[in-house]
PDB file of C-alpha atoms in Angstrom:
ATOM      1  CA  MET A  24       3.637  62.921 124.886  1.00  0.00           C
ATOM      2  CA  LYS A  25       6.939  61.323 124.776  1.00  0.00           C
ATOM      3  CA  LYS A  26       7.462  57.843 123.491  1.00  0.00           C
ATOM      4  CA  THR A  27       9.431  55.306 125.582  1.00  0.00           C
ATOM      5  CA  LEU A  28      10.758  51.880 124.626  1.00  0.00           C
ATOM      6  CA  ILE A  29      11.729  49.426 126.631  1.00  0.00           C
ATOM      7  CA  ILE A  30      13.583  46.612 126.016  1.00  0.00           C
ATOM      8  CA  TYR A  31      14.781  43.397 128.153  1.00  0.00           C
ATOM      9  CA  SER A  32      16.817  40.790 128.108  1.00  0.00           C
ATOM     10  CA  THR A  33      15.879  37.983 130.849  1.00  0.00           C
ATOM     11  CA  THR A  34      17.132  34.691 131.610  1.00  0.00           C
ATOM     12  CA  ASP A  35      13.781  34.044 134.225  1.00  0.00           C
ATOM     13  CA  GLY A  36      11.591  36.632 133.918  1.00  0.00           C
ATOM     14  CA  HIS A  37      12.690  39.071 136.579  1.00  0.00           C
ATOM     15  CA  THR A  38      14.112  41.949 134.099  1.00  0.00           C
ATOM     16  CA  LYS A  39      10.733  41.939 132.424  1.00  0.00           C
ATOM     17  CA  LYS A  40       8.534  42.422 136.087  1.00  0.00           C
ATOM     18  CA  ILE A  41      11.033  45.350 136.348  1.00  0.00           C
ATOM     19  CA  CYS A  42      10.452  46.945 132.858  1.00  0.00           C
ATOM     20  CA  ASN A  43       6.726  46.611 133.729  1.00  0.00           C
ATOM     21  CA  TYR A  44       7.363  48.020 136.797  1.00  0.00           C
ATOM     22  CA  ILE A  45       9.139  51.099 135.273  1.00  0.00           C
ATOM     23  CA  SER A  46       6.707  51.581 132.572  1.00  0.00           C
ATOM     24  CA  GLU A  47       3.797  51.530 135.014  1.00  0.00           C
ATOM     25  CA  LYS A  48       6.178  54.494 136.706  1.00  0.00           C
ATOM     26  CA  LEU A  49       6.717  56.139 133.664  1.00  0.00           C
ATOM     27  CA  GLU A  50       2.788  56.172 132.337  1.00  0.00           C
ATOM     28  CA  LYS A  51       2.152  59.813 133.336  1.00  0.00           C
ATOM     29  CA  ASN A  52       4.930  61.249 131.071  1.00  0.00           C
ATOM     30  CA  PHE A  53       5.891  58.715 128.401  1.00  0.00           C
ATOM     31  CA  ARG A  54       3.710  56.446 126.713  1.00  0.00           C
ATOM     32  CA  SER A  55       5.664  53.373 126.576  1.00  0.00           C
ATOM     33  CA  LYS A  56       6.268  49.910 124.859  1.00  0.00           C
ATOM     34  CA  ILE A  57       8.041  47.253 125.935  1.00  0.00           C
ATOM     35  CA  ILE A  58       9.485  43.922 123.895  1.00  0.00           C
ATOM     36  CA  SER A  59      11.929  41.650 124.150  1.00  0.00           C
ATOM     37  CA  LEU A  60      15.368  41.678 122.615  1.00  0.00           C
ATOM     38  CA  ASP A  61      14.887  38.992 120.959  1.00  0.00           C
ATOM     39  CA  LYS A  62      12.300  41.005 119.305  1.00  0.00           C
ATOM     40  CA  SER A  63      14.038  44.233 118.739  1.00  0.00           C
ATOM     41  CA  LYS A  64      15.271  43.634 115.387  1.00  0.00           C
ATOM     42  CA  ASN A  65      12.618  44.723 113.065  1.00  0.00           C
ATOM     43  CA  ILE A  66      11.729  47.623 115.656  1.00  0.00           C
ATOM     44  CA  ASP A  67      12.219  51.215 114.271  1.00  0.00           C
ATOM     45  CA  LEU A  68      14.148  52.970 116.958  1.00  0.00           C
ATOM     46  CA  THR A  69      13.649  56.489 115.452  1.00  0.00           C
ATOM     47  CA  LYS A  70      10.426  56.194 116.540  1.00  0.00           C
ATOM     48  CA  TYR A  71      10.982  56.749 120.045  1.00  0.00           C
ATOM     49  CA  ASP A  72      12.072  59.414 122.421  1.00  0.00           C
ATOM     50  CA  LEU A  73      13.638  57.799 125.343  1.00  0.00           C
ATOM     51  CA  ILE A  74      15.127  53.718 124.599  1.00  0.00           C
ATOM     52  CA  ILE A  75      15.713  51.855 127.975  1.00  0.00           C
ATOM     53  CA  VAL A  76      17.076  48.638 127.766  1.00  0.00           C
ATOM     54  CA  GLY A  77      17.242  46.117 130.787  1.00  0.00           C
ATOM     55  CA  ALA A  78      19.632  43.107 131.162  1.00  0.00           C
ATOM     56  CA  SER A  79      19.756  40.318 133.407  1.00  0.00           C
ATOM     57  CA  ILE A  80      23.440  38.389 134.158  1.00  0.00           C
ATOM     58  CA  ARG A  81      23.808  34.931 134.148  1.00  0.00           C
ATOM     59  CA  TYR A  82      26.944  33.204 135.139  1.00  0.00           C
ATOM     60  CA  GLY A  83      28.448  36.203 135.373  1.00  0.00           C
ATOM     61  CA  LYS A  84      27.517  37.258 131.905  1.00  0.00           C
ATOM     62  CA  HIS A  85      25.017  39.822 129.631  1.00  0.00           C
ATOM     63  CA  LYS A  86      23.687  37.746 126.747  1.00  0.00           C
ATOM     64  CA  PRO A  87      25.073  37.636 123.185  1.00  0.00           C
ATOM     65  CA  GLU A  88      22.455  39.278 122.075  1.00  0.00           C
ATOM     66  CA  LEU A  89      22.722  42.266 123.979  1.00  0.00           C
ATOM     67  CA  TYR A  90      26.047  43.080 122.566  1.00  0.00           C
ATOM     68  CA  SER A  91      24.704  42.690 119.023  1.00  0.00           C
ATOM     69  CA  PHE A  92      22.310  44.899 119.717  1.00  0.00           C
ATOM     70  CA  ILE A  93      24.330  47.791 121.013  1.00  0.00           C
ATOM     71  CA  GLN A  94      26.348  47.037 117.891  1.00  0.00           C
ATOM     72  CA  ARG A  95      23.730  47.457 115.476  1.00  0.00           C
ATOM     73  CA  ASN A  96      22.498  50.412 117.389  1.00  0.00           C
ATOM     74  CA  GLN A  97      25.002  52.463 118.891  1.00  0.00           C
ATOM     75  CA  ALA A  98      25.409  55.434 116.887  1.00  0.00           C
ATOM     76  CA  HIS A  99      21.575  56.139 117.255  1.00  0.00           C
ATOM     77  CA  LEU A 100      21.956  55.347 120.956  1.00  0.00           C
ATOM     78  CA  ASN A 101      24.377  57.937 121.697  1.00  0.00           C
ATOM     79  CA  SER A 102      22.098  60.315 119.879  1.00  0.00           C
ATOM     80  CA  ILE A 103      19.644  59.984 121.625  1.00  0.00           C
ATOM     81  CA  ASP A 104      18.396  59.792 125.722  1.00  0.00           C
ATOM     82  CA  SER A 105      19.113  56.389 126.022  1.00  0.00           C
ATOM     83  CA  ALA A 106      19.419  54.478 129.271  1.00  0.00           C
ATOM     84  CA  PHE A 107      20.506  51.067 131.019  1.00  0.00           C
ATOM     85  CA  PHE A 108      19.927  48.916 133.766  1.00  0.00           C
ATOM     86  CA  SER A 109      21.653  45.818 134.699  1.00  0.00           C
ATOM     87  CA  VAL A 110      19.999  43.174 136.896  1.00  0.00           C
ATOM     88  CA  ASN A 111      22.508  41.058 138.591  1.00  0.00           C
ATOM     89  CA  ALA A 112      22.657  38.915 142.374  1.00  0.00           C
ATOM     90  CA  VAL A 113      26.197  40.507 142.730  1.00  0.00           C
ATOM     91  CA  ALA A 114      24.006  43.905 142.993  1.00  0.00           C
ATOM     92  CA  ARG A 115      22.604  42.630 146.405  1.00  0.00           C
ATOM     93  CA  LYS A 116      25.737  43.791 148.270  1.00  0.00           C
ATOM     94  CA  ASN A 117      26.362  47.209 148.937  1.00  0.00           C
ATOM     95  CA  ASN A 118      29.718  47.377 147.782  1.00  0.00           C
ATOM     96  CA  LYS A 119      28.289  46.388 144.079  1.00  0.00           C
ATOM     97  CA  SER A 120      25.233  48.321 144.026  1.00  0.00           C
ATOM     98  CA  SER A 121      25.911  51.001 141.921  1.00  0.00           C
ATOM     99  CA  ALA A 122      26.958  51.936 138.303  1.00  0.00           C
ATOM    100  CA  ASP A 123      29.845  52.445 138.956  1.00  0.00           C
ATOM    101  CA  THR A 124      31.176  49.142 141.451  1.00  0.00           C
ATOM    102  CA  ASN A 125      29.142  46.926 139.993  1.00  0.00           C
ATOM    103  CA  PRO A 126      31.796  44.699 137.901  1.00  0.00           C
ATOM    104  CA  TYR A 127      29.277  43.551 134.957  1.00  0.00           C
ATOM    105  CA  MET A 128      27.682  46.791 134.942  1.00  0.00           C
ATOM    106  CA  LEU A 129      31.909  48.379 134.581  1.00  0.00           C
ATOM    107  CA  LYS A 130      32.589  45.374 132.032  1.00  0.00           C
ATOM    108  CA  PHE A 131      29.359  45.859 130.310  1.00  0.00           C
ATOM    109  CA  LEU A 132      30.302  49.541 129.378  1.00  0.00           C
ATOM    110  CA  LYS A 133      33.721  48.766 128.772  1.00  0.00           C
ATOM    111  CA  ASN A 134      33.121  46.022 125.942  1.00  0.00           C
ATOM    112  CA  THR A 135      30.221  48.804 124.430  1.00  0.00           C
ATOM    113  CA  ASN A 136      30.839  52.438 123.280  1.00  0.00           C
ATOM    114  CA  TRP A 137      27.843  53.272 124.162  1.00  0.00           C
ATOM    115  CA  GLU A 138      27.375  56.370 126.694  1.00  0.00           C
ATOM    116  CA  PRO A 139      23.703  55.801 127.972  1.00  0.00           C
ATOM    117  CA  LYS A 140      22.077  59.007 129.500  1.00  0.00           C
ATOM    118  CA  SER A 141      21.233  56.987 132.476  1.00  0.00           C
ATOM    119  CA  LEU A 142      22.875  54.043 134.492  1.00  0.00           C
ATOM    120  CA  ALA A 143      21.347  51.840 136.772  1.00  0.00           C
ATOM    121  CA  VAL A 144      22.118  48.097 138.595  1.00  0.00           C
ATOM    122  CA  PHE A 145      19.354  46.419 140.549  1.00  0.00           C
ATOM    123  CA  ALA A 146      19.591  43.229 142.910  1.00  0.00           C
ATOM    124  CA  GLY A 147      17.522  40.714 141.156  1.00  0.00           C
ATOM    125  CA  LYS A 148      16.234  37.526 142.607  1.00  0.00           C
ATOM    126  CA  ILE A 149      17.078  33.824 143.259  1.00  0.00           C
ATOM    127  CA  ASP A 150      14.656  31.265 142.594  1.00  0.00           C
ATOM    128  CA  TYR A 151      15.951  28.047 143.173  1.00  0.00           C
ATOM    129  CA  SER A 152      13.129  26.299 141.991  1.00  0.00           C
ATOM    130  CA  LYS A 153      12.671  27.828 138.796  1.00  0.00           C
ATOM    131  CA  TYR A 154      16.405  26.417 137.940  1.00  0.00           C
ATOM    132  CA  LYS A 155      17.137  23.007 135.654  1.00  0.00           C
ATOM    133  CA  VAL A 156      18.819  20.883 137.853  1.00  0.00           C
ATOM    134  CA  LEU A 157      22.618  21.866 136.751  1.00  0.00           C
ATOM    135  CA  ASP A 158      22.100  25.470 137.012  1.00  0.00           C
ATOM    136  CA  LYS A 159      20.119  24.890 140.424  1.00  0.00           C
ATOM    137  CA  VAL A 160      23.970  23.268 141.871  1.00  0.00           C
ATOM    138  CA  MET A 161      25.666  26.130 140.334  1.00  0.00           C
ATOM    139  CA  ILE A 162      23.549  28.613 141.547  1.00  0.00           C
ATOM    140  CA  ARG A 163      24.062  27.591 144.932  1.00  0.00           C
ATOM    141  CA  PHE A 164      27.686  27.122 144.572  1.00  0.00           C
ATOM    142  CA  ILE A 165      27.880  30.832 143.514  1.00  0.00           C
ATOM    143  CA  MET A 166      25.718  31.765 146.486  1.00  0.00           C
ATOM    144  CA  TRP A 167      27.605  29.403 149.098  1.00  0.00           C
ATOM    145  CA  LEU A 168      31.124  31.217 147.510  1.00  0.00           C
ATOM    146  CA  THR A 169      29.580  35.007 147.866  1.00  0.00           C
ATOM    147  CA  ASP A 170      27.762  34.315 150.972  1.00  0.00           C
ATOM    148  CA  GLY A 171      24.343  34.349 149.194  1.00  0.00           C
ATOM    149  CA  PRO A 172      21.663  32.315 150.500  1.00  0.00           C
ATOM    150  CA  THR A 173      21.602  28.465 149.933  1.00  0.00           C
ATOM    151  CA  ASN A 174      18.476  27.004 151.396  1.00  0.00           C
ATOM    152  CA  ILE A 175      16.899  25.898 147.464  1.00  0.00           C
ATOM    153  CA  SER A 176      13.356  25.626 148.954  1.00  0.00           C
ATOM    154  CA  ASN A 177      13.593  29.341 149.080  1.00  0.00           C
ATOM    155  CA  VAL A 178      12.839  32.162 146.827  1.00  0.00           C
ATOM    156  CA  TYR A 179      15.232  35.043 147.602  1.00  0.00           C
ATOM    157  CA  GLU A 180      14.090  38.544 146.051  1.00  0.00           C
ATOM    158  CA  PHE A 181      16.808  41.088 146.606  1.00  0.00           C
ATOM    159  CA  THR A 182      15.513  44.288 144.718  1.00  0.00           C
ATOM    160  CA  ASP A 183      15.102  47.475 145.925  1.00  0.00           C
ATOM    161  CA  TRP A 184      12.002  48.722 144.634  1.00  0.00           C
ATOM    162  CA  ASN A 185      12.993  52.019 145.793  1.00  0.00           C
ATOM    163  CA  ARG A 186      15.852  52.243 143.751  1.00  0.00           C
ATOM    164  CA  VAL A 187      14.246  51.153 140.744  1.00  0.00           C
ATOM    165  CA  GLU A 188      11.440  54.379 141.733  1.00  0.00           C
ATOM    166  CA  LEU A 189      14.508  56.859 142.311  1.00  0.00           C
ATOM    167  CA  PHE A 190      15.629  55.600 138.977  1.00  0.00           C
ATOM    168  CA  CYS A 191      12.479  56.365 137.384  1.00  0.00           C
ATOM    169  CA  LYS A 192      12.030  59.979 138.764  1.00  0.00           C
ATOM    170  CA  ALA A 193      15.180  60.402 137.523  1.00  0.00           C
ATOM    171  CA  LEU A 194      14.267  59.607 134.043  1.00  0.00           C
ATOM    172  CA  ILE A 195      11.017  62.026 134.157  1.00  0.00           C
ATOM    173  CA  ASN A 196      12.996  64.555 135.989  1.00  0.00           C
ATOM    174  CA  LYS A 197      15.095  64.404 132.298  1.00  0.00           C
ATOM    175  CA  GLU A 198      12.541  65.530 130.396  1.00  0.00           C
TER     176      GLU A 198
END
């Protein structure tokens, strides 16, 4: 059975939730391990047949540690089956929900020399109750500017789980 490493970078936990879902979908074909990007420095990547990295966006950026990880491991990541997905609220809009149209994915690929074999973009989640006051105000303002939800008493999950499942099926079919 092939071994898969799923590495996540999350701000509020939703990317980890997506990684858990991916792991469950792959379990018949792959033996998966999920770890936080923060704990990935001492992992021997050569032990894995497939490496999947999922990362969230906050205020238009992936975490700097993501770029450091990719730079440190770029040669290996380019030499094996690897996949990357970005999780962001902008992807809730159809015209920004693919790897070819999502501005954060395009920026990420431009700023790294990593060439993942599989790419995906998933819409994230807005949970105002989890945010500190400043984040709540800023995210609400951004949502207002982009015609998103601004009622801070609600939780808005935009993730299309069918798209996540299609991503998993594509990874399995590459086997």
